[in-house]
Amino acid sequence: MKHILFVCLGNICRSPSAEAVFNAMIANEGLGNELICDSAGTIAYHAGEPADYRMKQYAKKRGYLLTSISRPVDPKTDFDRFNFLIGMDKQNVTDLKLMARNEDDKKRIFLMTDFCSDAKHDGVPDPYYGGAAGFELVLDILEDACEGLIRKVRER
Ligand code: 4NP
């Protein structure tokens, strides 16, 4: 079993969406016995809250149900529990590297858009202070990245 943790800033928009898109894909492809995921934030500000209502609405239009509750990354346990910790943007990756306890932890950290087939995005942009287009873009990028991620993780 490979364990994947999706990480963004607040854990209420991008990483809960990544989790939902990934779960839908592994269900479709019958990979539930190989891959499992969770999500977390680099800040604890929204801990205990459900996903952002706007993110939930745009995800639902594409058939994704966001059910996760925000929690912060716990470096003491998450680097042991997860094989891959995947930051949504470069700042998330930088923050994860600062939380890493050693070189082995650092090797588990990746940037979500590195798994995209479409190389035009360098990070999943934070949609929090923007409008509809930002939320749709998050979902477009995540659908592309999750496909590539599933292929990569299964190769290893
Ligand atoms: P996320 O979006 O990192 O994709 O969950 C954000 C959520 C909250 C904030 C920023 C981004 N915030 O500033 O509270």
Coordinates of C-alpha atoms and ligand atoms in Angstrom, one line a residue:
M1 CA 0.0 0.0 0.0
K2 CA 1.3 3.5 -1.0
H3 CA 0.3 6.4 1.3
I4 CA 0.0 9.9 -0.2
L5 CA -0.6 13.2 1.7
F6 CA -1.7 16.2 -0.2
V7 CA -0.6 19.5 1.4
C8 CA -1.7 23.1 0.8
L9 CA -1.8 26.2 3.1
G10 CA -5.2 26.0 4.8
N11 CA -6.3 22.5 3.9
I12 CA -9.7 23.8 2.9
C13 CA -9.4 24.4 -0.9
R14 CA -6.7 22.7 -2.9
S15 CA -5.6 19.7 -0.9
P16 CA -9.1 18.5 0.0
S17 CA -9.9 18.7 -3.7
A18 CA -6.8 16.8 -4.6
E19 CA -7.9 14.1 -2.2
A20 CA -11.4 13.9 -3.7
V21 CA -10.1 13.8 -7.3
F22 CA -7.5 11.2 -6.4
N23 CA -10.1 9.0 -4.6
A24 CA -12.5 9.2 -7.5
M25 CA -9.8 8.1 -9.9
I26 CA -8.6 5.2 -7.7
A27 CA -12.2 4.0 -7.3
N28 CA -12.7 4.2 -11.0
E29 CA -9.6 2.2 -11.7
G30 CA -10.1 -0.3 -8.8
L31 CA -6.9 0.7 -7.1
G32 CA -8.3 1.1 -3.6
N33 CA -6.1 -1.8 -2.3
E34 CA -2.9 -0.2 -3.6
L35 CA -3.2 3.5 -2.9
I36 CA -4.6 5.6 0.0
C37 CA -4.5 9.4 0.5
D38 CA -5.2 12.1 3.1
S39 CA -4.7 15.9 3.1
A40 CA -3.3 18.5 5.5
G41 CA -2.4 22.2 5.7
T42 CA 0.9 23.9 6.5
I43 CA -1.0 26.2 8.9
A44 CA -3.5 25.2 11.6
Y45 CA -5.7 28.3 11.1
H46 CA -8.7 26.3 9.7
A47 CA -8.2 23.2 11.8
G48 CA -11.5 21.4 12.4
E49 CA -13.3 23.2 9.5
P50 CA -14.9 21.5 6.5
A51 CA -13.7 22.5 3.0
D52 CA -14.4 26.0 1.7
Y53 CA -18.1 26.2 0.5
R54 CA -17.1 27.6 -2.9
M55 CA -14.5 24.9 -3.5
K56 CA -17.1 22.3 -2.5
Q57 CA -19.6 23.8 -5.1
Y58 CA -17.2 23.8 -8.0
A59 CA -16.0 20.3 -7.1
K60 CA -19.6 19.0 -6.8
K61 CA -20.4 20.2 -10.4
R62 CA -17.7 17.7 -11.6
G63 CA -19.0 14.9 -9.3
Y64 CA -16.4 15.2 -6.5
L65 CA -17.6 15.3 -2.9
L66 CA -15.3 17.1 -0.5
T67 CA -15.7 15.5 2.9
S68 CA -12.4 16.1 4.7
I69 CA -11.9 18.2 7.8
S70 CA -8.9 20.5 7.9
R71 CA -5.9 19.5 10.0
P72 CA -2.3 20.8 10.1
V73 CA 0.6 18.6 8.9
D74 CA 2.1 16.8 11.9
P75 CA 5.8 16.3 11.1
K76 CA 6.3 13.9 14.0
T77 CA 3.9 11.3 12.4
D78 CA 3.1 12.3 8.8
F79 CA 6.7 11.7 7.5
D80 CA 6.5 8.2 8.9
R81 CA 2.9 7.5 7.8
F82 CA 3.2 8.8 4.2
N83 CA 5.5 7.7 1.4
F84 CA 4.7 10.9 -0.6
L85 CA 3.9 14.4 0.8
I86 CA 2.8 16.5 -2.1
G87 CA 2.7 20.3 -1.9
M88 CA 0.2 22.1 -4.1
D89 CA 2.6 25.1 -4.6
K90 CA 6.3 25.9 -4.2
Q91 CA 5.7 27.6 -0.9
N92 CA 4.0 24.5 0.5
V93 CA 7.0 22.5 -0.7
T94 CA 9.4 24.9 1.0
D95 CA 7.4 24.8 4.2
L96 CA 7.3 21.0 4.1
K97 CA 11.1 20.9 3.7
L98 CA 11.5 23.1 6.8
M99 CA 9.3 20.6 8.7
A100 CA 11.4 17.6 7.5
R101 CA 13.4 15.9 10.3
N102 CA 16.1 14.5 8.1
E103 CA 17.1 13.7 4.5
D104 CA 14.8 10.7 4.2
D105 CA 11.8 12.9 5.1
K106 CA 12.9 15.4 2.4
K107 CA 13.0 12.7 -0.3
R108 CA 9.3 12.2 0.3
I109 CA 8.4 15.7 -0.7
F110 CA 7.1 16.6 -4.2
L111 CA 5.3 19.4 -6.1
M112 CA 1.9 18.5 -7.4
T113 CA 2.3 20.0 -10.8
D114 CA 5.4 18.0 -11.5
F115 CA 3.0 15.1 -12.2
C116 CA 1.0 17.1 -14.8
S117 CA 1.2 16.1 -18.5
D118 CA 0.6 19.8 -19.3
A119 CA 3.8 21.6 -18.1
K120 CA 2.4 25.1 -18.2
H121 CA 1.6 25.3 -14.4
D122 CA 4.3 25.6 -11.8
G123 CA 2.2 25.0 -8.8
V124 CA -1.6 25.0 -8.2
P125 CA -2.6 28.7 -7.6
D126 CA -4.3 29.5 -4.4
P127 CA -8.0 30.2 -5.3
Y128 CA -9.0 31.6 -1.9
Y129 CA -9.2 35.3 -2.7
G130 CA -10.2 34.9 -6.4
G131 CA -13.4 34.1 -8.3
A132 CA -14.9 31.2 -10.3
A133 CA -12.0 30.8 -12.8
G134 CA -9.6 30.2 -9.9
F135 CA -11.6 27.3 -8.6
E136 CA -12.1 25.7 -12.0
L137 CA -8.4 26.1 -12.7
V138 CA -7.6 24.2 -9.5
L139 CA -9.8 21.3 -10.6
D140 CA -8.4 21.3 -14.1
I141 CA -4.8 21.1 -12.8
L142 CA -5.6 18.5 -10.2
E143 CA -7.4 16.2 -12.7
D144 CA -4.3 16.3 -14.9
A145 CA -1.8 15.9 -12.0
C146 CA -3.7 13.1 -10.3
E147 CA -3.6 11.0 -13.5
G148 CA 0.2 11.4 -13.8
L149 CA 0.7 10.8 -10.0
I150 CA -1.2 7.5 -10.1
R151 CA 1.0 6.3 -13.0
K152 CA 4.2 7.4 -11.3
V153 CA 3.4 6.0 -7.9
R154 CA 2.4 2.6 -9.3
E155 CA 5.8 2.4 -11.2
R156 CA 7.8 2.8 -8.0
Ligands
4NP1 P1 -5.9 26.3 0.5 O1 -6.5 27.8 0.4 O2 -4.5 26.5 0.9 O3 -6.0 25.8 -0.9 O4 -6.7 25.6 1.5 C1 -6.4 28.7 1.4 C2 -7.2 28.7 2.5 C3 -7.1 29.6 3.5 C4 -6.3 30.7 3.3 C5 -5.5 30.7 2.2 C6 -5.5 29.8 1.3 N1 -6.2 31.7 4.3 O5 -5.5 32.6 4.2 O6 -6.9 31.6 5.4

